[in-house]
PDB file of C-alpha atoms in Angstrom:
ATOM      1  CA  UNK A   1     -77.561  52.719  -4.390  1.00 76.00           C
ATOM      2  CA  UNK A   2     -75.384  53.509  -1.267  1.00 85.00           C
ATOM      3  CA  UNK A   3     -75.252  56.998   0.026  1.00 97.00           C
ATOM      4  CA  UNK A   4     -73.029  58.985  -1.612  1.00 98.00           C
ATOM      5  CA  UNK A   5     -71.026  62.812  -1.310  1.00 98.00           C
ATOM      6  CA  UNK A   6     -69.706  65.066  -4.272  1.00 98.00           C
ATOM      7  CA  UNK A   7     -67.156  67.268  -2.559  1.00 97.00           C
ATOM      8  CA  UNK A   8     -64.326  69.053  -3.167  1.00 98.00           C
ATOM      9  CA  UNK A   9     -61.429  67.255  -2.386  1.00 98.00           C
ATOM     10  CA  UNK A  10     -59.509  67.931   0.898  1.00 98.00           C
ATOM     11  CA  UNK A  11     -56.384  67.109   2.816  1.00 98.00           C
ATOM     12  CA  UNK A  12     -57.681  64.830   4.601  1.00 97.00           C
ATOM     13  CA  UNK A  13     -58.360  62.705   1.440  1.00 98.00           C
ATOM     14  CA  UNK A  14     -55.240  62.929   0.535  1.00 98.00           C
ATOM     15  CA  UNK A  15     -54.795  58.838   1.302  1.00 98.00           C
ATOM     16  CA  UNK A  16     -57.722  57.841  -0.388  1.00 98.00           C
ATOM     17  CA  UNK A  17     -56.946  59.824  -3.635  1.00 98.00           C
ATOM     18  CA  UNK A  18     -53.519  58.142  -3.452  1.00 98.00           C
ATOM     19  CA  UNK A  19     -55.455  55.077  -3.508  1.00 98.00           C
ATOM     20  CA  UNK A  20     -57.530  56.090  -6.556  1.00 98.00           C
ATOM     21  CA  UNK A  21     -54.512  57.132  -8.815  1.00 98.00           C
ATOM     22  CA  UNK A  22     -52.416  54.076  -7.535  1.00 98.00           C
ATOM     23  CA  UNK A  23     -56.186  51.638  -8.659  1.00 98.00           C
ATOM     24  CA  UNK A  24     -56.743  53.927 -11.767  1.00 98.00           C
ATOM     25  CA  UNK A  25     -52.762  52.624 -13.010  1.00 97.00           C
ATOM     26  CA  UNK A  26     -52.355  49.308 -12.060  1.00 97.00           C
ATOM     27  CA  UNK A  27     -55.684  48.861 -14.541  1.00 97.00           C
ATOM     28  CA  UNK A  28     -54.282  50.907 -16.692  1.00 96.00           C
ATOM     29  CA  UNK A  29     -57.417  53.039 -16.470  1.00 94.00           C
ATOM     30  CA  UNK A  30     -58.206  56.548 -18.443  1.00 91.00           C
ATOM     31  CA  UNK A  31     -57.883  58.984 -15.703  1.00 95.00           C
ATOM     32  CA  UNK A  32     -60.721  61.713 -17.168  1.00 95.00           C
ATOM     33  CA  UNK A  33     -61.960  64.214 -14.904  1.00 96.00           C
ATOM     34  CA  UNK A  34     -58.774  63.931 -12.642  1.00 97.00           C
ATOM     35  CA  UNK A  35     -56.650  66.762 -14.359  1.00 93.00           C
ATOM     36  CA  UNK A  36     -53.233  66.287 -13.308  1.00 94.00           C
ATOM     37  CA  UNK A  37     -53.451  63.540 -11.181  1.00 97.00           C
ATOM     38  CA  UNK A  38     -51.720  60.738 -13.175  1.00 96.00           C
ATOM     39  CA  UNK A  39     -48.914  63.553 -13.601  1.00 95.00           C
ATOM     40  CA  UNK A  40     -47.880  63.944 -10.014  1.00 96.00           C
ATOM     41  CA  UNK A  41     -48.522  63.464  -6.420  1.00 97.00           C
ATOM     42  CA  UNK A  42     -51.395  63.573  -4.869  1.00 98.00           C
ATOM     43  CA  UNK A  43     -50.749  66.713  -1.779  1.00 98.00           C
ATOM     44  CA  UNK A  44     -49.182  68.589  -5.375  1.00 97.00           C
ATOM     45  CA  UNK A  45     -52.454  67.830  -7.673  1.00 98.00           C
ATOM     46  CA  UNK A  46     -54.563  69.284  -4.700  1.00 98.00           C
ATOM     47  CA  UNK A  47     -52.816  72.466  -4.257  1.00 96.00           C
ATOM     48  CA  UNK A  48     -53.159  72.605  -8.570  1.00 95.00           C
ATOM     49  CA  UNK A  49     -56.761  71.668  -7.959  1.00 96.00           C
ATOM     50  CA  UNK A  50     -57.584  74.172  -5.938  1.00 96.00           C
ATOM     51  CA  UNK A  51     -55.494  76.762  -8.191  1.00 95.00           C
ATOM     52  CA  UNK A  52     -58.152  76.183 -10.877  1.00 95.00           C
ATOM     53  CA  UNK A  53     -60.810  77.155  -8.659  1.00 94.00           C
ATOM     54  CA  UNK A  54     -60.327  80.918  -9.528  1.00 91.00           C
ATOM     55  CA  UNK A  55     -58.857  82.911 -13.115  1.00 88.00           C
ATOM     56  CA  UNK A  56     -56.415  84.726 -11.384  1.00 90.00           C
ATOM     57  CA  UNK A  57     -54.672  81.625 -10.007  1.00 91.00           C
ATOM     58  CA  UNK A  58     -54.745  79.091 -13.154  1.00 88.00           C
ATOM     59  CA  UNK A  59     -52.315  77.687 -14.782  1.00 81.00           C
ATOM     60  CA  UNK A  60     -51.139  78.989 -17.850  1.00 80.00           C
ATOM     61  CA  UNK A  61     -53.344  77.830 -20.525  1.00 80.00           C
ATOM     62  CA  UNK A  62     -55.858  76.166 -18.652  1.00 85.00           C
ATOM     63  CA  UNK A  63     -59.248  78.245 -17.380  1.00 89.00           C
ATOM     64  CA  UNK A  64     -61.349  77.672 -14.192  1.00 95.00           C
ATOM     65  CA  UNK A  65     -61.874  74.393 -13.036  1.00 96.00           C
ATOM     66  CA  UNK A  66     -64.002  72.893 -10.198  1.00 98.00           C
ATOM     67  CA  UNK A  67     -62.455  69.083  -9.024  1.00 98.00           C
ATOM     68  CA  UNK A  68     -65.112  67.216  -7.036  1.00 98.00           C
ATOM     69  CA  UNK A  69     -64.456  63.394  -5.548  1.00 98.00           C
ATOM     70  CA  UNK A  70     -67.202  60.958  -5.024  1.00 98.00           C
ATOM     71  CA  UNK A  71     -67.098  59.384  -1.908  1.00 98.00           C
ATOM     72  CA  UNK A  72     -69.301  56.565  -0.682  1.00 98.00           C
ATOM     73  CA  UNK A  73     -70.580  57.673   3.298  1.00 96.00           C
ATOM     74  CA  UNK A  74     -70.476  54.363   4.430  1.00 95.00           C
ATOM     75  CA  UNK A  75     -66.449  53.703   4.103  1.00 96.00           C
ATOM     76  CA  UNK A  76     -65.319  57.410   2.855  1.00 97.00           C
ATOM     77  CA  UNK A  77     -64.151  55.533  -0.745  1.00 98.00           C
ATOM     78  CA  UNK A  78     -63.369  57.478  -3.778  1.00 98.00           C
ATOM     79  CA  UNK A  79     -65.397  55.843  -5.978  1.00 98.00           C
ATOM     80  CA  UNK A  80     -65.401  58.090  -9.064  1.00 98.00           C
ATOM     81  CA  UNK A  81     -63.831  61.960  -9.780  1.00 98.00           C
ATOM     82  CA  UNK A  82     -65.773  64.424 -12.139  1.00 98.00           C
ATOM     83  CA  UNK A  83     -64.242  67.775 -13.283  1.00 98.00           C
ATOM     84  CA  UNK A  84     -66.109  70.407 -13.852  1.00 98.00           C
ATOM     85  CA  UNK A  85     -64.767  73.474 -16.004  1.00 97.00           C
ATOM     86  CA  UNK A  86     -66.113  76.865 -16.243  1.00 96.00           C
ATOM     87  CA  UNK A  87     -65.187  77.719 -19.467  1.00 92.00           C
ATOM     88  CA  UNK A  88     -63.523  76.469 -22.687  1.00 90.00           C
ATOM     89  CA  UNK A  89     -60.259  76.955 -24.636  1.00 88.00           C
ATOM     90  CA  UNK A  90     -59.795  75.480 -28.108  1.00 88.00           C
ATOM     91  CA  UNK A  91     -59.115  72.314 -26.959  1.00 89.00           C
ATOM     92  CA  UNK A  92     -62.285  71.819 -24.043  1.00 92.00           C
ATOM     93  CA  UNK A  93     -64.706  73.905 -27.187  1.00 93.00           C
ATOM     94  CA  UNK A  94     -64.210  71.055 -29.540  1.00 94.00           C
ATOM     95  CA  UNK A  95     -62.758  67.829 -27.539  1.00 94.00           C
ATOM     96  CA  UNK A  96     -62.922  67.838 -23.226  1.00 93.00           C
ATOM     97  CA  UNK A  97     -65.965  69.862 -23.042  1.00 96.00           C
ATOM     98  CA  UNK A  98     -67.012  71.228 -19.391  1.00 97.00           C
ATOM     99  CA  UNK A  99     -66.928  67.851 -17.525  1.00 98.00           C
ATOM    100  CA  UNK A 100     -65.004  64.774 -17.726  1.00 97.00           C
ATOM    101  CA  UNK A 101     -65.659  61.773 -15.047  1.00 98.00           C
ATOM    102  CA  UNK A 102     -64.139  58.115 -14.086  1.00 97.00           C
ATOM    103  CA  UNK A 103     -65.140  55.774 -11.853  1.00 98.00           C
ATOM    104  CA  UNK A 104     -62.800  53.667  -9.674  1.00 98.00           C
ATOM    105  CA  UNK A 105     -62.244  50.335 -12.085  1.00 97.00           C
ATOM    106  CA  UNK A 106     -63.682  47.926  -9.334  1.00 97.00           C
ATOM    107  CA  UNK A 107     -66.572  50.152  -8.994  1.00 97.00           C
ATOM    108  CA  UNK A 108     -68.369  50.585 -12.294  1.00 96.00           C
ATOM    109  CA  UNK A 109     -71.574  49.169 -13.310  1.00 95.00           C
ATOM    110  CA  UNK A 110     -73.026  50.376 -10.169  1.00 96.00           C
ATOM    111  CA  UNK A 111     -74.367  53.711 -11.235  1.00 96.00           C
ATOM    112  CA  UNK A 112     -71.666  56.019  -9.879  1.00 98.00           C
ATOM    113  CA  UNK A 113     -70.506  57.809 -12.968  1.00 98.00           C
ATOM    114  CA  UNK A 114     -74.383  58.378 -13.834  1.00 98.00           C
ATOM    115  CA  UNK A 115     -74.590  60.030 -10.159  1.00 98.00           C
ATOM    116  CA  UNK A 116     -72.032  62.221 -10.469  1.00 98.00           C
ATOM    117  CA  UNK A 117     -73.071  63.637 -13.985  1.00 98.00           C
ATOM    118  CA  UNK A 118     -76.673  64.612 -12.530  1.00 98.00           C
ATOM    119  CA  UNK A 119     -75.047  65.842  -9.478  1.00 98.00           C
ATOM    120  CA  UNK A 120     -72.364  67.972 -10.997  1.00 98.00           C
ATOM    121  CA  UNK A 121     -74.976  69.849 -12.875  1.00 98.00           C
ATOM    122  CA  UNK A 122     -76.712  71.830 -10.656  1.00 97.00           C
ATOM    123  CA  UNK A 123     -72.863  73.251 -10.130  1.00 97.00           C
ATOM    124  CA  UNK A 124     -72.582  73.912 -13.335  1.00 98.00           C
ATOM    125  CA  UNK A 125     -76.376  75.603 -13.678  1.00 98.00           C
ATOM    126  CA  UNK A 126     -74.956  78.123 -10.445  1.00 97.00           C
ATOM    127  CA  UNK A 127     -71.925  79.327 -12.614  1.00 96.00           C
ATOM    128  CA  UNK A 128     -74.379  80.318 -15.004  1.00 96.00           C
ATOM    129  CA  UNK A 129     -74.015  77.646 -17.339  1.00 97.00           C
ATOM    130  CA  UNK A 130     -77.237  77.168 -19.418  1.00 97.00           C
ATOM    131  CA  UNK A 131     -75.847  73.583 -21.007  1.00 97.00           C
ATOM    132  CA  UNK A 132     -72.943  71.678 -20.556  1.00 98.00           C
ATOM    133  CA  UNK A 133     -70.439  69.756 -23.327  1.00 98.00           C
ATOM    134  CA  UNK A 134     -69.433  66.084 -22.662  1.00 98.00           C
ATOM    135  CA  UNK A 135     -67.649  63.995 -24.553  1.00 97.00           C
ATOM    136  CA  UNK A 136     -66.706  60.079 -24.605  1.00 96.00           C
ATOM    137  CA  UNK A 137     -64.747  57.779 -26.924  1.00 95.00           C
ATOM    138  CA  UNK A 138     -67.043  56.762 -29.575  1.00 95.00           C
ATOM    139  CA  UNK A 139     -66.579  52.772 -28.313  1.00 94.00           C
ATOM    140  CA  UNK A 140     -67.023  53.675 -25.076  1.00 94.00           C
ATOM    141  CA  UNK A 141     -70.698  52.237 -24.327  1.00 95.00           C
ATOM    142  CA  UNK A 142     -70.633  52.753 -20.525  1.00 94.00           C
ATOM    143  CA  UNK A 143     -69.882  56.759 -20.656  1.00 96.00           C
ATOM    144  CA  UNK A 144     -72.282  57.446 -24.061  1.00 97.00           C
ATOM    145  CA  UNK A 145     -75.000  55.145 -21.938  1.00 97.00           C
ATOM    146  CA  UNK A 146     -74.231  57.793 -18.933  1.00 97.00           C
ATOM    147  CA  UNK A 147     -74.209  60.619 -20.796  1.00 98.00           C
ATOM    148  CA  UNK A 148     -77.827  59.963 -22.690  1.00 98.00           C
ATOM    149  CA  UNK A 149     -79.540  59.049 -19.581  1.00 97.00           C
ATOM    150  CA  UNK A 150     -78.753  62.513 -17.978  1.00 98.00           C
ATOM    151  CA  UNK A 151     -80.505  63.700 -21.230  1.00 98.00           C
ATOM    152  CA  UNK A 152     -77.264  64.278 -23.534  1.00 98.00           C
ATOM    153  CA  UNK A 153     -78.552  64.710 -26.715  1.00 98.00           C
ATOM    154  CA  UNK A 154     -76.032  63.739 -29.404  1.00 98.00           C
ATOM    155  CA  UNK A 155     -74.410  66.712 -31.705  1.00 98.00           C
ATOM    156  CA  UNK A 156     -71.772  64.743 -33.969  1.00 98.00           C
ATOM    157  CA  UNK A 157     -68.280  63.170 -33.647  1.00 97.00           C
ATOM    158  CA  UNK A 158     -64.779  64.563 -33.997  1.00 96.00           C
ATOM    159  CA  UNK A 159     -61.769  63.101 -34.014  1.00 95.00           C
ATOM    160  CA  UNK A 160     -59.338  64.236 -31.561  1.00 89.00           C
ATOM    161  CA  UNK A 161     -55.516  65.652 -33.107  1.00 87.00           C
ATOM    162  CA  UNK A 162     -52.761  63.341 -31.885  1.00 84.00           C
ATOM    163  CA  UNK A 163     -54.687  60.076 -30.521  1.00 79.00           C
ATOM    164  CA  UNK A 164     -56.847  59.347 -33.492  1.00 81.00           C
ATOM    165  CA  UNK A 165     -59.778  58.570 -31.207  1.00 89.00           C
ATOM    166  CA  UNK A 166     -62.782  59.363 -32.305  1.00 96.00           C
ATOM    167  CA  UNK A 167     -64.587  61.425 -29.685  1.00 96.00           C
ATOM    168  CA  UNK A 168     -68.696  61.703 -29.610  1.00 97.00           C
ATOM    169  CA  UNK A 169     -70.168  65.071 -28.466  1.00 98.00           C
ATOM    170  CA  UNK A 170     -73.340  65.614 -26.157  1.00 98.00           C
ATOM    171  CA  UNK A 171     -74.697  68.742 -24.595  1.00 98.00           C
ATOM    172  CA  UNK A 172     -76.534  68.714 -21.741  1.00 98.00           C
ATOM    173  CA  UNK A 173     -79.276  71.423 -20.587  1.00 97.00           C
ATOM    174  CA  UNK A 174     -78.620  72.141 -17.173  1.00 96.00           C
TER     175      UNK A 174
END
């Protein structure tokens, strides 16, 4: 696999995360694990990301949040983002859980998302996180095959309010 950084995203990224929003649309791609992103600019979704970093600066509703990029050392691609959140509210306790991830749509099937899962964790382990929640559409074969080799063991489905997608639900000891 090439060599590859989880970092927390910068200004000078700034082009290259364009370039991952503006791949992650044209294939019409689920943007998990990029909060905001498919909402708004790129310069404005850093300045939210970094916001989330601390409790006294999120948003309204929304608890601490750490926003890594994966980047590939030998051209500085984003090849996959992973979000990693401190804490739940309703909605992360029973449907987002403490991570979501997505890979760059020409770069899956190359072991990136699977990276980034075992890589986030020891983040998650120094925030004093014991286990972590993911979740992934129930037909989504690529995330759940992610998930259980990181050791996610299964818990049970649930069916997410609004989309009618059935989510499946894996914690993770850290």
């Amino acid at each position: 696999m090439d060599n590859l950084l989880l970092l927390q995203p910068t200004e000078a990224l700034l082009p290259e995360i364009a370039s991952y929003k503006a791949a992650m649309l044209a294939a019409d791609s689920s943007m998990d694990g990029t909060g905001l992103l498919s909402r708004c600019e790129p310069a404005e979704w850093l300045s939210i990301t970094r916001s989330l970093l601390s409790e006294a600066t999120c948003l309204q509703g929304w608890g601490p949040a750490t926003q890594f990029v994966c980047i590939r050392e030998g051209d500085g691609r984003i090849v996959g983002m992973i979000d990693l959140r401190h804490r739940f509210n309703d909605y992360l306790a029973e449907y987002g859980g403490h991570i979501g991830y997505s890979v760059r749509p020409d770069e899956r099937r190359k072991g990136y998302a699977k990276w980034m899962l075992q890589n986030v964790l020891s983040h998650a382990r120094a925030l004093g996180l014991d286990r972590v929640l993911v979740t992934c559409d129930d037909d989504n074969g690529g995330s759940r095959r992610t998930i259980e080799g990181c050791g996610g063991v299964f818990e049970r489905t649930t069916v997410e309010p609004g989309e009618g997608s059935t989510l499946r639900r894996y914690w993770i000891d850290t």
